[in-house]
């Protein structure tokens, strides 16, 4: 059933019907359920606004008392006056005080007495009138919380979990004056977590504890493994990154968290790039089997900040009801891409899993994918069911540019690491020799093919140093209009107009700047990228140095993707050593010899590549000027 969204600023409608004390999931005795969905009947202006501090089981600031999480709550007045119990939408974030949330970087605001008067984003404006409470928690060591931010670790996750426990009567909390705060007086405990970037990452982490009462999560552009966020298969993304993130969001005096900061520096182990106990603590994927909550993922297929393996490897492990949106932009919230459809879908998702309304959303196709700017399709699952992994040989071609498919003979390619070679220069002009890279091209496609899943390239190499970094890029050569995810807005342009999504007060309006897709016409585009430290080829837990007189097989996994390559276009594979844009190269200056006979590209394809010619086709591809600055040293952007 298509529902009509209310886009006007709503001042709130007071309920005139007696409210049952039963949970909203009863659906028959509450005024906010009508026609199988929740509707706005409660006053947002008159809502209860309060703050509590939830006690956690940890004390990582070592002050001798349990750390506390500051929680700001907006809930219908009827939960206090008429004993209505409602479910909760919870966002845990480190950004509420330091940096802001959403496209307009909104922060929490308080009145002179310390009472919350403005929550970032539209979740409270839209959902509180519909019979939900909205709870915004400052992660440990940020905002008004105590403890110390440990960047994806136990303090962060268990602190947010304690909020879910409190909502279900299993943890203690107090008001500012020290009096007990009891959540079970106004909530039925059914909790959903939501958030973009770091906020969505903590939702993944809390779900992986299996905490009871967490009924659903909506991770947007979120991390499922902090190692894979800060390391690319042993390749260092940026030096001192955990410490940088800690300082960026820290809300405590420096001396209070000096020990935590020292542990982040020591245990993250920049020197080796190894996966160790520190990273295992911040890897939620092995605990996917513990997840009880349903999961609704949203992620940009061209997100270069939180890369696509974060959603792909999480999605594939989940055994719960799940749904996913994939889109062509970068690190962008779907609220700023496809606003009406996103709010409608999110509303139905929360109604299903928090209000218990059987609205059919869990029986619809699981996956919605943007296949081209503004063109969306629905599918049953991901990767695409018809996709089959195909092994594609690396042919010798003309001896300079190789072919995808075809005979390699005894051909060898040799190049020396050029750490200053940019991505733009590496992928341009693939028919010419460029120092520091080698190129392979398919024949022009006779019909469209689709890459759906996780490609990789297996390389048989001999290296004159104990290790080298290896970089692979899959490129679509062909002119098309594409989402400009490398531009300043990562695929969107912010407009001067506004639209409103819920009820407002003088301090907290529900109106947000509209956006439009940012498009570019280009003669080529990166389909996916991948990186591998050769010394970590055997295991990410330890290094195995290479001997200069031996051949080794090294597989470079690329990021998951779902892209259609049009008929007439050419698919290219570009190989480099270190990459100075998406990582902090630890260049050894190695010279790499590549044996084409022992090397191949593994592609999850719908369709097939055409048979190659004896030589690669001529391709015109100019370097693309861009305002993009890869997020090497940036935090997870709000």
Coordinates of N, CA, C and O in Angstrom, one line a residue, residues 299-417:
X299 N 24.1 1.5 2.0 CA 25.5 1.7 1.8 C 25.8 2.2 0.4 O 25.1 1.7 -0.6
X300 N 26.7 3.2 0.2 CA 27.1 3.6 -1.1 C 28.0 2.7 -1.8 O 29.0 2.3 -1.2
X301 N 27.7 2.3 -3.0 CA 28.6 1.4 -3.8 C 29.9 2.1 -4.1 O 30.9 1.4 -4.5
X302 N 30.0 3.4 -4.0 CA 31.3 4.1 -4.2 C 31.8 4.8 -3.0 O 32.4 5.9 -3.1
X303 N 31.5 4.2 -1.8 CA 32.0 4.8 -0.6 C 33.4 4.5 -0.4 O 33.9 3.4 -0.3
X304 N 34.3 5.6 -0.5 CA 35.7 5.4 -0.3 C 36.2 5.6 1.1 O 37.3 5.5 1.4
X305 N 35.2 6.0 2.0 CA 35.5 6.1 3.4 C 35.3 4.8 4.1 O 36.2 4.1 4.5
X306 N 34.0 4.4 4.3 CA 33.7 3.1 4.8 C 33.5 2.2 3.6 O 32.4 2.3 3.0
X307 N 34.5 1.5 3.2 CA 34.4 0.8 2.0 C 33.4 -0.4 2.0 O 32.9 -0.8 3.0
X308 N 33.1 -0.9 0.8 CA 32.0 -1.7 0.6 C 32.1 -3.1 1.2 O 31.1 -3.8 1.4
X309 N 33.3 -3.6 1.5 CA 33.4 -4.9 2.1 C 32.8 -4.8 3.5 O 32.4 -5.9 4.1
X310 N 32.6 -3.6 4.1 CA 32.0 -3.5 5.4 C 30.6 -4.0 5.4 O 30.1 -4.7 6.3
X311 N 29.8 -3.7 4.4 CA 28.5 -4.2 4.3 C 28.4 -5.6 3.8 O 27.7 -6.4 4.2
X312 N 29.3 -5.9 2.8 CA 29.2 -7.2 2.1 C 29.5 -8.3 3.0 O 28.8 -9.4 3.0
X313 N 30.5 -8.2 3.8 CA 30.9 -9.3 4.6 C 30.0 -9.4 5.9 O 29.9 -10.5 6.5
X314 N 29.3 -8.4 6.2 CA 28.3 -8.4 7.3 C 27.1 -9.0 6.8 O 26.5 -10.0 7.4
X315 N 26.6 -8.6 5.7 CA 25.4 -9.1 5.0 C 25.4 -10.6 4.8 O 24.5 -11.3 5.1
X316 N 26.6 -11.1 4.3 CA 26.7 -12.5 4.0 C 26.7 -13.4 5.2 O 26.4 -14.6 5.1
X317 N 27.0 -12.9 6.4 CA 27.0 -13.7 7.6 C 25.7 -13.7 8.4 O 25.5 -14.4 9.3
X318 N 24.8 -12.7 8.1 CA 23.6 -12.5 8.9 C 22.6 -13.6 8.6 O 22.3 -13.8 7.5
X319 N 22.0 -14.2 9.7 CA 21.0 -15.2 9.5 C 19.7 -14.7 10.0 O 18.9 -15.6 10.5
X320 N 19.4 -13.4 10.0 CA 18.2 -12.8 10.5 C 17.4 -12.2 9.4 O 18.0 -12.0 8.3
X321 N 16.2 -11.8 9.6 CA 15.5 -11.0 8.6 C 16.3 -9.7 8.2 O 16.8 -9.0 9.1
X322 N 16.5 -9.5 6.9 CA 17.4 -8.4 6.5 C 16.9 -7.7 5.3 O 16.2 -8.3 4.5
X323 N 17.3 -6.5 5.1 CA 17.0 -5.7 3.9 C 18.2 -4.8 3.6 O 19.0 -4.5 4.5
X324 N 18.3 -4.3 2.3 CA 19.5 -3.5 2.0 C 19.2 -2.6 0.8 O 18.5 -2.9 -0.1
X325 N 19.7 -1.3 1.0 CA 19.7 -0.4 -0.1 C 21.2 -0.1 -0.5 O 22.0 0.1 0.4
X326 N 21.5 -0.2 -1.8 CA 22.8 0.1 -2.4 C 22.6 1.2 -3.4 O 21.8 1.1 -4.3
X327 N 23.5 2.2 -3.4 CA 23.3 3.3 -4.3 C 24.7 3.8 -4.8 O 25.7 3.4 -4.2
X328 N 24.7 4.6 -5.8 CA 25.9 4.9 -6.6 C 26.7 6.0 -5.9 O 27.8 6.3 -6.4
X329 N 26.2 6.7 -4.9 CA 27.0 7.8 -4.2 C 28.0 7.2 -3.3 O 28.2 6.0 -3.2
X330 N 28.8 8.1 -2.7 CA 29.8 7.7 -1.7 C 29.3 7.6 -0.3 O 28.3 6.9 -0.1
X331 N 29.9 8.3 0.6 CA 29.6 8.2 2.0 C 28.4 9.1 2.3 O 28.6 10.2 3.0
X332 N 27.2 8.7 1.9 CA 26.0 9.6 1.9 C 24.9 8.8 2.6 O 24.7 7.6 2.3
X333 N 24.1 9.6 3.4 CA 22.9 9.0 4.0 C 21.8 9.0 2.9 O 21.6 9.9 2.2
X334 N 21.0 7.9 2.8 CA 19.9 7.8 1.8 C 18.9 8.9 2.0 O 18.1 9.2 1.1
X335 N 18.8 9.5 3.2 CA 17.9 10.6 3.4 C 18.2 11.7 2.5 O 17.3 12.5 2.1
X336 N 19.5 11.8 2.1 CA 19.9 12.9 1.2 C 20.0 12.5 -0.3 O 20.6 13.2 -1.1
X337 N 19.5 11.3 -0.6 CA 19.5 10.8 -1.9 C 18.1 10.6 -2.5 O 17.9 10.9 -3.6
X338 N 17.3 10.0 -1.7 CA 16.0 9.5 -2.2 C 15.0 9.7 -1.0 O 14.5 8.7 -0.4
X339 N 14.8 10.9 -0.6 CA 14.3 11.2 0.7 C 12.9 10.7 1.0 O 12.7 10.0 2.0
X340 N 12.0 10.9 0.2 CA 10.6 10.4 0.4 C 10.5 8.9 0.5 O 9.9 8.4 1.4
X341 N 11.2 8.2 -0.4 CA 11.2 6.8 -0.4 C 11.9 6.2 0.8 O 11.5 5.2 1.4
X342 N 13.0 6.9 1.2 CA 13.7 6.4 2.4 C 12.9 6.5 3.6 O 12.8 5.6 4.4
X343 N 12.3 7.7 3.9 CA 11.5 7.9 5.1 C 10.4 6.9 5.1 O 10.0 6.4 6.2
X344 N 9.7 6.7 4.0 CA 8.6 5.8 3.9 C 9.0 4.4 4.3 O 8.4 3.7 5.0
X345 N 10.1 4.0 3.7 CA 10.6 2.6 3.9 C 11.1 2.4 5.4 O 10.8 1.4 6.0
X346 N 11.8 3.4 5.9 CA 12.2 3.4 7.3 C 11.0 3.3 8.2 O 11.0 2.5 9.2
X347 N 10.0 4.1 8.0 CA 8.8 4.1 8.8 C 8.2 2.7 8.8 O 7.9 2.2 9.9
X348 N 8.0 2.1 7.6 CA 7.4 0.8 7.6 C 8.3 -0.2 8.3 O 7.8 -1.2 8.9
X349 N 9.6 -0.1 8.2 CA 10.6 -1.1 8.8 C 10.4 -1.0 10.3 O 10.3 -2.0 11.0
X350 N 10.4 0.2 10.9 CA 10.3 0.4 12.3 C 8.9 -0.1 12.8 O 8.7 -0.7 13.9
X351 N 7.9 0.3 12.0 CA 6.5 -0.2 12.4 C 6.5 -1.7 12.5 O 5.8 -2.3 13.4
X352 N 7.2 -2.4 11.5 CA 7.1 -3.9 11.5 C 7.9 -4.4 12.7 O 7.4 -5.3 13.4
X353 N 9.1 -4.0 13.0 CA 9.9 -4.6 14.0 C 9.8 -4.0 15.4 O 10.2 -4.7 16.3
X354 N 9.4 -2.8 15.5 CA 9.2 -2.2 16.9 C 7.8 -2.1 17.3 O 7.5 -2.3 18.5
X355 N 6.9 -1.9 16.4 CA 5.5 -1.8 16.7 C 4.7 -3.1 16.5 O 3.6 -3.3 17.0
X356 N 5.4 -4.0 15.8 CA 4.7 -5.3 15.6 C 3.6 -5.3 14.6 O 2.8 -6.2 14.6
X357 N 3.6 -4.4 13.7 CA 2.6 -4.3 12.7 C 2.9 -5.1 11.4 O 4.0 -5.0 10.9
X358 N 2.1 -6.0 11.1 CA 2.3 -6.9 9.9 C 2.0 -6.2 8.6 O 1.0 -6.4 8.0
X359 N 3.0 -5.4 8.2 CA 2.7 -4.5 7.0 C 3.3 -5.1 5.7 O 3.3 -4.5 4.7
X360 N 4.0 -6.3 5.8 CA 4.4 -7.0 4.6 C 5.8 -6.6 4.2 O 6.3 -7.1 3.2
X361 N 6.5 -5.6 4.9 CA 7.8 -5.2 4.4 C 8.8 -6.3 4.4 O 9.7 -6.4 3.6
X362 N 8.7 -7.3 5.3 CA 9.6 -8.4 5.4 C 9.3 -9.5 4.4 O 10.1 -10.4 4.2
X363 N 8.3 -9.3 3.6 CA 8.0 -10.3 2.5 C 8.3 -9.7 1.1 O 8.1 -10.3 0.1
X364 N 8.7 -8.4 1.1 CA 9.1 -7.8 -0.2 C 10.5 -8.1 -0.6 O 11.3 -8.7 0.2
X365 N 10.9 -7.8 -1.8 CA 12.3 -8.1 -2.2 C 13.3 -7.4 -1.2 O 13.1 -6.3 -0.8
X366 N 14.3 -8.2 -0.9 CA 15.2 -7.7 0.2 C 16.1 -6.5 -0.2 O 16.4 -5.7 0.6
X367 N 16.4 -6.4 -1.5 CA 17.5 -5.5 -1.9 C 17.0 -4.5 -2.9 O 16.3 -4.9 -3.9
X368 N 17.3 -3.2 -2.7 CA 17.1 -2.2 -3.7 C 18.4 -1.6 -4.2 O 19.2 -1.3 -3.3
X369 N 18.7 -1.6 -5.5 CA 20.0 -1.2 -6.0 C 19.8 -0.1 -7.0 O 18.9 -0.2 -7.9
X370 N 20.6 1.0 -6.9 CA 20.6 2.0 -7.9 C 21.6 1.6 -9.0 O 22.8 1.5 -8.7
X371 N 21.1 1.3 -10.2 CA 21.9 0.7 -11.2 C 22.6 1.8 -12.1 O 23.6 1.6 -12.7
X372 N 22.0 3.0 -12.1 CA 22.5 4.2 -12.9 C 21.9 5.4 -12.2 O 21.0 5.2 -11.3
X373 N 22.3 6.6 -12.4 CA 21.8 7.7 -11.7 C 20.3 7.8 -11.7 O 19.6 7.9 -12.8
X374 N 19.7 7.6 -10.5 CA 18.2 7.7 -10.4 C 17.4 6.4 -10.8 O 16.2 6.4 -10.7
X375 N 18.1 5.4 -11.3 CA 17.4 4.2 -11.8 C 17.6 3.1 -10.7 O 18.7 2.7 -10.5
X376 N 16.5 2.6 -10.2 CA 16.5 1.7 -9.1 C 15.8 0.4 -9.5 O 14.8 0.4 -10.2
X377 N 16.3 -0.8 -9.0 CA 15.7 -2.0 -9.2 C 15.6 -2.8 -7.9 O 16.4 -2.5 -7.0
X378 N 14.6 -3.7 -7.8 CA 14.5 -4.5 -6.6 C 14.9 -5.9 -6.9 O 14.5 -6.4 -8.0
X379 N 15.6 -6.6 -6.0 CA 16.0 -7.9 -6.2 C 15.8 -8.7 -4.9 O 15.7 -8.2 -3.8
X380 N 15.8 -10.1 -5.1 CA 15.6 -10.9 -3.9 C 16.7 -11.0 -2.9 O 16.5 -11.2 -1.7
X381 N 17.9 -10.9 -3.4 CA 19.1 -11.0 -2.6 C 20.3 -10.4 -3.2 O 20.2 -9.8 -4.3
X382 N 21.4 -10.4 -2.5 CA 22.7 -9.9 -3.0 C 23.8 -10.8 -2.6 O 23.8 -11.3 -1.4
X383 N 24.8 -11.1 -3.4 CA 25.0 -10.7 -4.8 C 23.8 -11.2 -5.7 O 23.1 -12.0 -5.3
X384 N 23.8 -10.7 -6.9 CA 22.7 -11.1 -7.8 C 22.7 -12.6 -8.0 O 23.8 -13.2 -8.2
X385 N 21.6 -13.2 -8.0 CA 21.5 -14.7 -8.1 C 22.1 -15.2 -9.3 O 22.7 -16.3 -9.3
X386 N 22.0 -14.5 -10.5 CA 22.6 -15.1 -11.7 C 24.1 -15.0 -11.8 O 24.7 -15.5 -12.7
X387 N 24.7 -14.2 -10.9 CA 26.2 -14.0 -11.0 C 27.0 -15.2 -10.8 O 26.7 -16.0 -9.8
X388 N 27.9 -15.5 -11.6 CA 28.8 -16.6 -11.5 C 30.3 -16.1 -11.5 O 30.6 -15.3 -12.3
X389 N 31.1 -16.7 -10.6 CA 32.5 -16.3 -10.6 C 33.2 -16.9 -11.8 O 33.2 -18.1 -11.9
X390 N 33.8 -16.1 -12.5 CA 34.5 -16.5 -13.7 C 36.0 -16.2 -13.6 O 36.4 -15.1 -13.2
X391 N 36.8 -17.1 -14.0 CA 38.3 -16.9 -14.0 C 38.7 -16.4 -15.4 O 38.5 -17.1 -16.4
X392 N 39.4 -15.3 -15.4 CA 39.7 -14.6 -16.7 C 41.3 -14.5 -16.7 O 41.9 -14.0 -15.8
X393 N 41.8 -15.1 -17.7 CA 43.3 -15.1 -17.8 C 43.8 -13.7 -18.2 O 43.1 -12.9 -18.7
X394 N 45.1 -13.5 -17.9 CA 45.7 -12.2 -18.3 C 46.6 -12.5 -19.6 O 47.6 -13.2 -19.5
X395 N 46.1 -12.0 -20.7 CA 46.8 -12.3 -22.0 C 47.9 -11.3 -22.2 O 47.9 -10.2 -21.7
X396 N 48.9 -11.7 -23.0 CA 50.1 -10.8 -23.3 C 49.7 -9.6 -24.1 O 50.4 -8.6 -24.0
X397 N 48.7 -9.7 -25.0 CA 48.4 -8.6 -25.9 C 49.6 -8.2 -26.8 O 50.3 -9.0 -27.4
X398 N 49.9 -6.9 -26.8 CA 51.0 -6.4 -27.7 C 52.3 -6.3 -26.9 O 53.3 -5.7 -27.4
X399 N 52.3 -6.9 -25.7 CA 53.5 -6.8 -24.9 C 53.6 -5.6 -24.0 O 54.4 -5.6 -23.1
X400 N 52.8 -4.6 -24.3 CA 52.7 -3.5 -23.4 C 51.3 -3.5 -22.6 O 51.3 -3.5 -21.4
X401 N 50.3 -3.5 -23.4 CA 48.9 -3.6 -22.8 C 48.4 -5.0 -23.0 O 48.4 -5.5 -24.2
X402 N 48.1 -5.7 -21.9 CA 47.6 -7.0 -22.0 C 46.1 -7.1 -22.3 O 45.4 -6.1 -22.4
X403 N 45.6 -8.3 -22.4 CA 44.2 -8.5 -22.6 C 43.6 -9.3 -21.4 O 44.3 -10.0 -20.7
X404 N 42.3 -9.1 -21.2 CA 41.6 -9.9 -20.3 C 41.0 -11.0 -21.0 O 40.1 -10.9 -21.9
X405 N 41.5 -12.2 -20.8 CA 41.3 -13.4 -21.6 C 42.4 -13.5 -22.6 O 43.2 -12.6 -22.8
X406 N 42.5 -14.6 -23.2 CA 43.5 -14.8 -24.3 C 44.8 -15.5 -23.7 O 44.9 -15.7 -22.5
X407 N 45.7 -15.7 -24.6 CA 46.9 -16.4 -24.3 C 48.0 -15.5 -23.7 O 48.2 -14.4 -24.1
X408 N 48.7 -16.0 -22.7 CA 49.7 -15.3 -22.1 C 51.1 -15.7 -22.5 O 52.1 -15.0 -22.4
X409 N 51.2 -17.0 -23.1 CA 52.5 -17.5 -23.4 C 53.4 -17.5 -22.2 O 53.0 -17.9 -21.1
X410 N 54.7 -17.2 -22.5 CA 55.6 -17.1 -21.4 C 55.9 -15.7 -20.9 O 56.9 -15.3 -20.4
X411 N 54.9 -14.8 -21.2 CA 55.1 -13.4 -21.0 C 55.2 -13.0 -19.5 O 54.6 -13.6 -18.6
X412 N 56.0 -12.0 -19.3 CA 56.3 -11.5 -18.0 C 56.1 -10.0 -18.1 O 56.6 -9.4 -19.1
X413 N 55.5 -9.3 -17.1 CA 55.5 -7.9 -17.0 C 56.4 -7.5 -15.8 O 56.3 -8.1 -14.7
X414 N 57.1 -6.4 -15.9 CA 58.0 -6.0 -14.9 C 57.7 -4.5 -14.6 O 57.6 -3.7 -15.6
X415 N 57.6 -4.1 -13.4 CA 57.5 -2.7 -13.0 C 58.1 -2.5 -11.6 O 58.2 -3.4 -10.8
X416 N 58.4 -1.2 -11.4 CA 59.0 -0.8 -10.1 C 58.0 0.1 -9.4 O 57.4 0.9 -10.0
X417 N 57.9 -0.1 -8.1 CA 57.0 0.7 -7.3 C 57.2 2.2 -7.5 O 58.3 2.7 -7.5

